Amino acid sequence: MLPFCIFVGSMFDVIKAILVGICASAPLGPVCVLVLQKTLNYGRNAGFVTGLGSSLADTLFAAVAVLAVAAVQKFIEDNSAIIMIAGGIIVIVVGISMAVRKSMDQQTRVNKVSARFPLQAFLMALSNPGALALMFALMLIFNIDASCDKLLTILGVAIGSTLWWMLITAVSDKLGRKLNFGTLLKINRIVGALVAAFGLWMLTKGTLDIL
């Protein structure tokens, strides 16, 4: 009976961790916009691979939250302005590269998957100090503490985040196939401009915090 109770308790912890992973990925921000842009331009596989970059960052944040809360949280707080500036520069570069794209063809949209897609999402997610704070808050909300299995918690967050991007890319790919490429190009430029603007805000805020 005791082993069964332990098994049930562990599975419950995994379910909670999966929900944390979903909630951490769900907010609409530059990473989500980037995933949608890759899906619309290059297809579902490209969007999903991009999302995996964000999932990796969320998994690292989860590992930090359950393994080294106090030390890393202090480091983030002490260096938040520098992290914000570096993140702003990364986001601006990504946004501009999206906005200045001049053309795309159907073959590229459907088949292209590049290793830089998940790297872009990973760096973008990693450069957001608020993402780690959100992970701490979600751990608290779902009552995930030191008594929970750390490895299962980290694994659950990775699964939840991955499931979220599978859903988002599947839905956006179906919708994107109904749009013509002229419309997709306009969306691409608007999205790129928005991402760059968000990066400029991060850069400005970080600079003002230092000053």
PDB file of C-alpha atoms in Angstrom:
ATOM      1  CA  MET A   1       0.000   0.000   0.000  1.00  0.00           C
ATOM      2  CA  LEU A   2       2.829   2.384   0.903  1.00  0.00           C
ATOM      3  CA  PRO A   3       4.630   2.012  -2.488  1.00  0.00           C
ATOM      4  CA  PHE A   4       1.316   2.694  -4.239  1.00  0.00           C
ATOM      5  CA  CYS A   5       0.791   5.875  -2.195  1.00  0.00           C
ATOM      6  CA  ILE A   6       4.317   7.011  -3.026  1.00  0.00           C
ATOM      7  CA  PHE A   7       3.655   6.348  -6.729  1.00  0.00           C
ATOM      8  CA  VAL A   8       0.378   8.293  -6.648  1.00  0.00           C
ATOM      9  CA  GLY A   9       2.055  11.166  -4.831  1.00  0.00           C
ATOM     10  CA  SER A  10       4.875  11.276  -7.370  1.00  0.00           C
ATOM     11  CA  MET A  11       2.436  11.278 -10.288  1.00  0.00           C
ATOM     12  CA  PHE A  12       0.502  14.108  -8.657  1.00  0.00           C
ATOM     13  CA  ASP A  13       3.742  16.096  -8.374  1.00  0.00           C
ATOM     14  CA  VAL A  14       4.444  15.461 -12.071  1.00  0.00           C
ATOM     15  CA  ILE A  15       0.961  16.674 -13.030  1.00  0.00           C
ATOM     16  CA  LYS A  16       1.496  19.852 -11.015  1.00  0.00           C
ATOM     17  CA  ALA A  17       4.871  20.361 -12.682  1.00  0.00           C
ATOM     18  CA  ILE A  18       3.307  19.867 -16.141  1.00  0.00           C
ATOM     19  CA  LEU A  19       0.770  22.588 -15.300  1.00  0.00           C
ATOM     20  CA  VAL A  20       3.637  24.842 -14.219  1.00  0.00           C
ATOM     21  CA  GLY A  21       5.327  24.256 -17.589  1.00  0.00           C
ATOM     22  CA  ILE A  22       2.140  25.120 -19.471  1.00  0.00           C
ATOM     23  CA  CYS A  23       1.508  28.264 -17.418  1.00  0.00           C
ATOM     24  CA  ALA A  24       5.130  29.397 -17.799  1.00  0.00           C
ATOM     25  CA  SER A  25       4.909  29.138 -21.600  1.00  0.00           C
ATOM     26  CA  ALA A  26       1.385  30.504 -22.037  1.00  0.00           C
ATOM     27  CA  PRO A  27       1.890  34.286 -21.527  1.00  0.00           C
ATOM     28  CA  LEU A  28       1.871  36.222 -24.811  1.00  0.00           C
ATOM     29  CA  GLY A  29       5.345  37.722 -25.148  1.00  0.00           C
ATOM     30  CA  PRO A  30       8.186  38.003 -27.662  1.00  0.00           C
ATOM     31  CA  VAL A  31       8.936  34.256 -27.529  1.00  0.00           C
ATOM     32  CA  CYS A  32       5.339  33.367 -28.336  1.00  0.00           C
ATOM     33  CA  VAL A  33       5.346  35.914 -31.162  1.00  0.00           C
ATOM     34  CA  LEU A  34       8.586  34.420 -32.501  1.00  0.00           C
ATOM     35  CA  VAL A  35       7.128  30.892 -32.451  1.00  0.00           C
ATOM     36  CA  LEU A  36       4.016  32.061 -34.304  1.00  0.00           C
ATOM     37  CA  GLN A  37       6.145  33.884 -36.879  1.00  0.00           C
ATOM     38  CA  LYS A  38       8.275  30.809 -37.583  1.00  0.00           C
ATOM     39  CA  THR A  39       5.149  28.663 -37.870  1.00  0.00           C
ATOM     40  CA  LEU A  40       3.466  31.023 -40.329  1.00  0.00           C
ATOM     41  CA  ASN A  41       6.617  31.452 -42.424  1.00  0.00           C
ATOM     42  CA  TYR A  42       8.158  27.988 -42.367  1.00  0.00           C
ATOM     43  CA  GLY A  43       5.485  25.578 -41.157  1.00  0.00           C
ATOM     44  CA  ARG A  44       4.528  23.632 -38.052  1.00  0.00           C
ATOM     45  CA  ASN A  45       7.840  21.804 -37.584  1.00  0.00           C
ATOM     46  CA  ALA A  46       9.850  25.033 -37.623  1.00  0.00           C
ATOM     47  CA  GLY A  47       7.490  26.633 -35.104  1.00  0.00           C
ATOM     48  CA  PHE A  48       7.624  23.625 -32.801  1.00  0.00           C
ATOM     49  CA  VAL A  49      11.431  23.444 -32.916  1.00  0.00           C
ATOM     50  CA  THR A  50      11.533  27.155 -32.080  1.00  0.00           C
ATOM     51  CA  GLY A  51       9.228  26.528 -29.133  1.00  0.00           C
ATOM     52  CA  LEU A  52      11.595  23.821 -27.898  1.00  0.00           C
ATOM     53  CA  GLY A  53      14.218  26.514 -27.405  1.00  0.00           C
ATOM     54  CA  SER A  54      11.852  28.275 -25.023  1.00  0.00           C
ATOM     55  CA  SER A  55      11.044  24.947 -23.346  1.00  0.00           C
ATOM     56  CA  LEU A  56      14.749  24.428 -22.673  1.00  0.00           C
ATOM     57  CA  ALA A  57      14.954  27.841 -21.007  1.00  0.00           C
ATOM     58  CA  ASP A  58      11.851  27.079 -18.907  1.00  0.00           C
ATOM     59  CA  THR A  59      13.394  23.757 -17.887  1.00  0.00           C
ATOM     60  CA  LEU A  60      16.565  25.532 -16.765  1.00  0.00           C
ATOM     61  CA  PHE A  61      14.481  28.024 -14.796  1.00  0.00           C
ATOM     62  CA  ALA A  62      12.641  25.115 -13.172  1.00  0.00           C
ATOM     63  CA  ALA A  63      15.955  23.486 -12.259  1.00  0.00           C
ATOM     64  CA  VAL A  64      17.137  26.744 -10.731  1.00  0.00           C
ATOM     65  CA  ALA A  65      13.890  27.141  -8.809  1.00  0.00           C
ATOM     66  CA  VAL A  66      14.073  23.693  -7.215  1.00  0.00           C
ATOM     67  CA  LEU A  67      17.839  23.416  -6.743  1.00  0.00           C
ATOM     68  CA  ALA A  68      19.291  26.841  -5.955  1.00  0.00           C
ATOM     69  CA  VAL A  69      16.520  29.299  -5.197  1.00  0.00           C
ATOM     70  CA  ALA A  70      18.179  31.788  -2.843  1.00  0.00           C
ATOM     71  CA  ALA A  71      21.596  32.104  -4.491  1.00  0.00           C
ATOM     72  CA  VAL A  72      20.393  32.491  -8.074  1.00  0.00           C
ATOM     73  CA  GLN A  73      17.506  34.772  -7.165  1.00  0.00           C
ATOM     74  CA  LYS A  74      19.996  37.154  -5.505  1.00  0.00           C
ATOM     75  CA  PHE A  75      22.234  37.046  -8.596  1.00  0.00           C
ATOM     76  CA  ILE A  76      19.269  37.898 -10.850  1.00  0.00           C
ATOM     77  CA  GLU A  77      18.200  40.765  -8.594  1.00  0.00           C
ATOM     78  CA  ASP A  78      21.742  42.173  -8.391  1.00  0.00           C
ATOM     79  CA  ASN A  79      22.290  42.005 -12.166  1.00  0.00           C
ATOM     80  CA  SER A  80      18.766  42.519 -13.500  1.00  0.00           C
ATOM     81  CA  ALA A  81      19.642  45.761 -15.330  1.00  0.00           C
ATOM     82  CA  ILE A  82      22.571  44.177 -17.210  1.00  0.00           C
ATOM     83  CA  ILE A  83      20.454  41.132 -18.071  1.00  0.00           C
ATOM     84  CA  MET A  84      17.685  43.448 -19.288  1.00  0.00           C
ATOM     85  CA  ILE A  85      20.093  45.371 -21.548  1.00  0.00           C
ATOM     86  CA  ALA A  86      21.603  42.198 -23.023  1.00  0.00           C
ATOM     87  CA  GLY A  87      18.147  40.732 -23.537  1.00  0.00           C
ATOM     88  CA  GLY A  88      16.933  43.945 -25.171  1.00  0.00           C
ATOM     89  CA  ILE A  89      19.757  43.853 -27.702  1.00  0.00           C
ATOM     90  CA  ILE A  90      19.015  40.210 -28.550  1.00  0.00           C
ATOM     91  CA  VAL A  91      15.285  40.891 -28.975  1.00  0.00           C
ATOM     92  CA  ILE A  92      15.931  43.982 -31.144  1.00  0.00           C
ATOM     93  CA  VAL A  93      18.220  42.015 -33.478  1.00  0.00           C
ATOM     94  CA  VAL A  94      15.671  39.214 -33.810  1.00  0.00           C
ATOM     95  CA  GLY A  95      12.822  41.677 -34.395  1.00  0.00           C
ATOM     96  CA  ILE A  96      14.694  43.629 -37.074  1.00  0.00           C
ATOM     97  CA  SER A  97      15.695  40.430 -38.882  1.00  0.00           C
ATOM     98  CA  MET A  98      12.013  39.446 -38.961  1.00  0.00           C
ATOM     99  CA  ALA A  99      10.798  42.875 -40.114  1.00  0.00           C
ATOM    100  CA  VAL A 100      13.264  43.383 -42.974  1.00  0.00           C
ATOM    101  CA  ARG A 101      12.560  40.035 -44.619  1.00  0.00           C
ATOM    102  CA  LYS A 102      11.604  40.906 -48.205  1.00  0.00           C
ATOM    103  CA  SER A 103      10.126  37.712 -49.584  1.00  0.00           C
ATOM    104  CA  MET A 104       9.317  34.076 -48.973  1.00  0.00           C
ATOM    105  CA  ASP A 105       8.011  31.230 -51.062  1.00  0.00           C
ATOM    106  CA  GLN A 106       5.780  28.299 -50.293  1.00  0.00           C
ATOM    107  CA  GLN A 107       8.582  25.737 -50.462  1.00  0.00           C
ATOM    108  CA  THR A 108      10.565  27.660 -47.834  1.00  0.00           C
ATOM    109  CA  ARG A 109       7.551  28.094 -45.609  1.00  0.00           C
ATOM    110  CA  VAL A 110       6.673  24.423 -45.546  1.00  0.00           C
ATOM    111  CA  ASN A 111      10.047  22.751 -45.310  1.00  0.00           C
ATOM    112  CA  LYS A 112      12.723  24.970 -43.764  1.00  0.00           C
ATOM    113  CA  VAL A 113      13.875  24.192 -40.222  1.00  0.00           C
ATOM    114  CA  SER A 114      17.044  25.870 -38.990  1.00  0.00           C
ATOM    115  CA  ALA A 115      19.145  25.266 -35.883  1.00  0.00           C
ATOM    116  CA  ARG A 116      19.066  29.000 -35.208  1.00  0.00           C
ATOM    117  CA  PHE A 117      15.299  28.942 -34.607  1.00  0.00           C
ATOM    118  CA  PRO A 118      15.427  27.261 -31.168  1.00  0.00           C
ATOM    119  CA  LEU A 119      18.594  29.218 -30.330  1.00  0.00           C
ATOM    120  CA  GLN A 120      16.757  32.496 -30.923  1.00  0.00           C
ATOM    121  CA  ALA A 121      13.890  31.436 -28.663  1.00  0.00           C
ATOM    122  CA  PHE A 122      16.264  30.088 -26.005  1.00  0.00           C
ATOM    123  CA  LEU A 123      18.295  33.310 -25.816  1.00  0.00           C
ATOM    124  CA  MET A 124      15.160  35.438 -25.885  1.00  0.00           C
ATOM    125  CA  ALA A 125      13.559  33.476 -23.035  1.00  0.00           C
ATOM    126  CA  LEU A 126      16.791  33.298 -21.043  1.00  0.00           C
ATOM    127  CA  SER A 127      17.300  37.067 -21.266  1.00  0.00           C
ATOM    128  CA  ASN A 128      14.010  37.808 -19.501  1.00  0.00           C
ATOM    129  CA  PRO A 129      14.592  38.174 -15.727  1.00  0.00           C
ATOM    130  CA  GLY A 130      10.857  38.101 -15.157  1.00  0.00           C
ATOM    131  CA  ALA A 131      10.646  34.536 -16.477  1.00  0.00           C
ATOM    132  CA  LEU A 132      12.557  33.183 -13.495  1.00  0.00           C
ATOM    133  CA  ALA A 133      10.392  35.207 -11.112  1.00  0.00           C
ATOM    134  CA  LEU A 134       7.318  33.748 -12.821  1.00  0.00           C
ATOM    135  CA  MET A 135       8.714  30.236 -12.347  1.00  0.00           C
ATOM    136  CA  PHE A 136       9.206  30.878  -8.624  1.00  0.00           C
ATOM    137  CA  ALA A 137       5.641  32.192  -8.356  1.00  0.00           C
ATOM    138  CA  LEU A 138       4.179  29.195 -10.212  1.00  0.00           C
ATOM    139  CA  MET A 139       6.083  26.776  -7.976  1.00  0.00           C
ATOM    140  CA  LEU A 140       4.544  28.531  -4.992  1.00  0.00           C
ATOM    141  CA  ILE A 141       1.039  28.611  -6.490  1.00  0.00           C
ATOM    142  CA  PHE A 142       1.098  24.877  -7.268  1.00  0.00           C
ATOM    143  CA  ASN A 143       2.644  24.079  -3.886  1.00  0.00           C
ATOM    144  CA  ILE A 144       5.839  22.553  -5.284  1.00  0.00           C
ATOM    145  CA  ASP A 145       8.406  22.655  -2.485  1.00  0.00           C
ATOM    146  CA  ALA A 146      11.521  20.874  -1.242  1.00  0.00           C
ATOM    147  CA  SER A 147       9.535  17.721  -0.443  1.00  0.00           C
ATOM    148  CA  CYS A 148       8.740  17.139  -4.129  1.00  0.00           C
ATOM    149  CA  ASP A 149      10.960  14.957  -6.299  1.00  0.00           C
ATOM    150  CA  LYS A 150      13.296  17.452  -7.989  1.00  0.00           C
ATOM    151  CA  LEU A 151      14.011  15.398 -11.109  1.00  0.00           C
ATOM    152  CA  LEU A 152      10.328  14.637 -11.713  1.00  0.00           C
ATOM    153  CA  THR A 153       9.474  18.298 -11.198  1.00  0.00           C
ATOM    154  CA  ILE A 154      12.012  19.438 -13.791  1.00  0.00           C
ATOM    155  CA  LEU A 155      10.857  16.736 -16.206  1.00  0.00           C
ATOM    156  CA  GLY A 156       7.218  17.702 -15.691  1.00  0.00           C
ATOM    157  CA  VAL A 157       7.921  21.359 -16.479  1.00  0.00           C
ATOM    158  CA  ALA A 158       9.719  20.318 -19.693  1.00  0.00           C
ATOM    159  CA  ILE A 159       6.764  18.125 -20.712  1.00  0.00           C
ATOM    160  CA  GLY A 160       4.214  20.845 -19.982  1.00  0.00           C
ATOM    161  CA  SER A 161       6.095  23.489 -21.938  1.00  0.00           C
ATOM    162  CA  THR A 162       6.579  21.118 -24.885  1.00  0.00           C
ATOM    163  CA  LEU A 163       2.884  20.191 -24.934  1.00  0.00           C
ATOM    164  CA  TRP A 164       1.965  23.874 -25.009  1.00  0.00           C
ATOM    165  CA  TRP A 165       4.114  24.597 -28.055  1.00  0.00           C
ATOM    166  CA  MET A 166       2.779  21.498 -29.808  1.00  0.00           C
ATOM    167  CA  LEU A 167      -0.739  22.881 -29.400  1.00  0.00           C
ATOM    168  CA  ILE A 168       0.093  26.450 -30.396  1.00  0.00           C
ATOM    169  CA  THR A 169       2.059  25.498 -33.508  1.00  0.00           C
ATOM    170  CA  ALA A 170      -0.595  23.007 -34.644  1.00  0.00           C
ATOM    171  CA  VAL A 171      -3.377  25.605 -34.390  1.00  0.00           C
ATOM    172  CA  SER A 172      -1.375  28.474 -35.931  1.00  0.00           C
ATOM    173  CA  ASP A 173      -0.187  26.261 -38.805  1.00  0.00           C
ATOM    174  CA  LYS A 174      -3.763  25.375 -39.737  1.00  0.00           C
ATOM    175  CA  LEU A 175      -4.767  29.029 -39.656  1.00  0.00           C
ATOM    176  CA  GLY A 176      -1.655  30.108 -41.560  1.00  0.00           C
ATOM    177  CA  ARG A 177      -2.368  27.781 -44.469  1.00  0.00           C
ATOM    178  CA  LYS A 178      -5.540  29.756 -45.148  1.00  0.00           C
ATOM    179  CA  LEU A 179      -3.578  32.992 -45.679  1.00  0.00           C
ATOM    180  CA  ASN A 180      -1.860  34.090 -48.882  1.00  0.00           C
ATOM    181  CA  PHE A 181       1.850  34.860 -48.808  1.00  0.00           C
ATOM    182  CA  GLY A 182       1.402  38.588 -49.299  1.00  0.00           C
ATOM    183  CA  THR A 183      -0.626  38.689 -46.090  1.00  0.00           C
ATOM    184  CA  LEU A 184       1.943  36.502 -44.305  1.00  0.00           C
ATOM    185  CA  LEU A 185       4.715  38.889 -45.353  1.00  0.00           C
ATOM    186  CA  LYS A 186       2.815  41.862 -43.934  1.00  0.00           C
ATOM    187  CA  ILE A 187       2.195  39.963 -40.694  1.00  0.00           C
ATOM    188  CA  ASN A 188       5.881  39.102 -40.614  1.00  0.00           C
ATOM    189  CA  ARG A 189       6.896  42.764 -40.807  1.00  0.00           C
ATOM    190  CA  ILE A 190       4.371  43.896 -38.210  1.00  0.00           C
ATOM    191  CA  VAL A 191       5.396  41.138 -35.809  1.00  0.00           C
ATOM    192  CA  GLY A 192       9.077  41.936 -36.316  1.00  0.00           C
ATOM    193  CA  ALA A 193       8.457  45.596 -35.574  1.00  0.00           C
ATOM    194  CA  LEU A 194       6.570  44.709 -32.389  1.00  0.00           C
ATOM    195  CA  VAL A 195       9.338  42.373 -31.216  1.00  0.00           C
ATOM    196  CA  ALA A 196      11.985  45.042 -31.920  1.00  0.00           C
ATOM    197  CA  ALA A 197       9.906  47.610 -30.015  1.00  0.00           C
ATOM    198  CA  PHE A 198       9.718  45.267 -27.040  1.00  0.00           C
ATOM    199  CA  GLY A 199      13.497  44.835 -27.196  1.00  0.00           C
ATOM    200  CA  LEU A 200      13.952  48.611 -27.288  1.00  0.00           C
ATOM    201  CA  TRP A 201      11.798  48.890 -24.162  1.00  0.00           C
ATOM    202  CA  MET A 202      13.954  46.274 -22.397  1.00  0.00           C
ATOM    203  CA  LEU A 203      17.152  48.078 -23.439  1.00  0.00           C
ATOM    204  CA  THR A 204      15.804  51.449 -22.293  1.00  0.00           C
ATOM    205  CA  LYS A 205      14.563  50.114 -18.961  1.00  0.00           C
ATOM    206  CA  GLY A 206      17.856  48.366 -18.226  1.00  0.00           C
ATOM    207  CA  THR A 207      19.843  51.484 -19.086  1.00  0.00           C
ATOM    208  CA  LEU A 208      17.656  53.706 -16.896  1.00  0.00           C
ATOM    209  CA  ASP A 209      17.982  51.259 -14.004  1.00  0.00           C
ATOM    210  CA  ILE A 210      21.781  51.515 -14.201  1.00  0.00           C
ATOM    211  CA  LEU A 211      21.673  55.316 -14.425  1.00  0.00           C
TER     212      LEU A 211
END
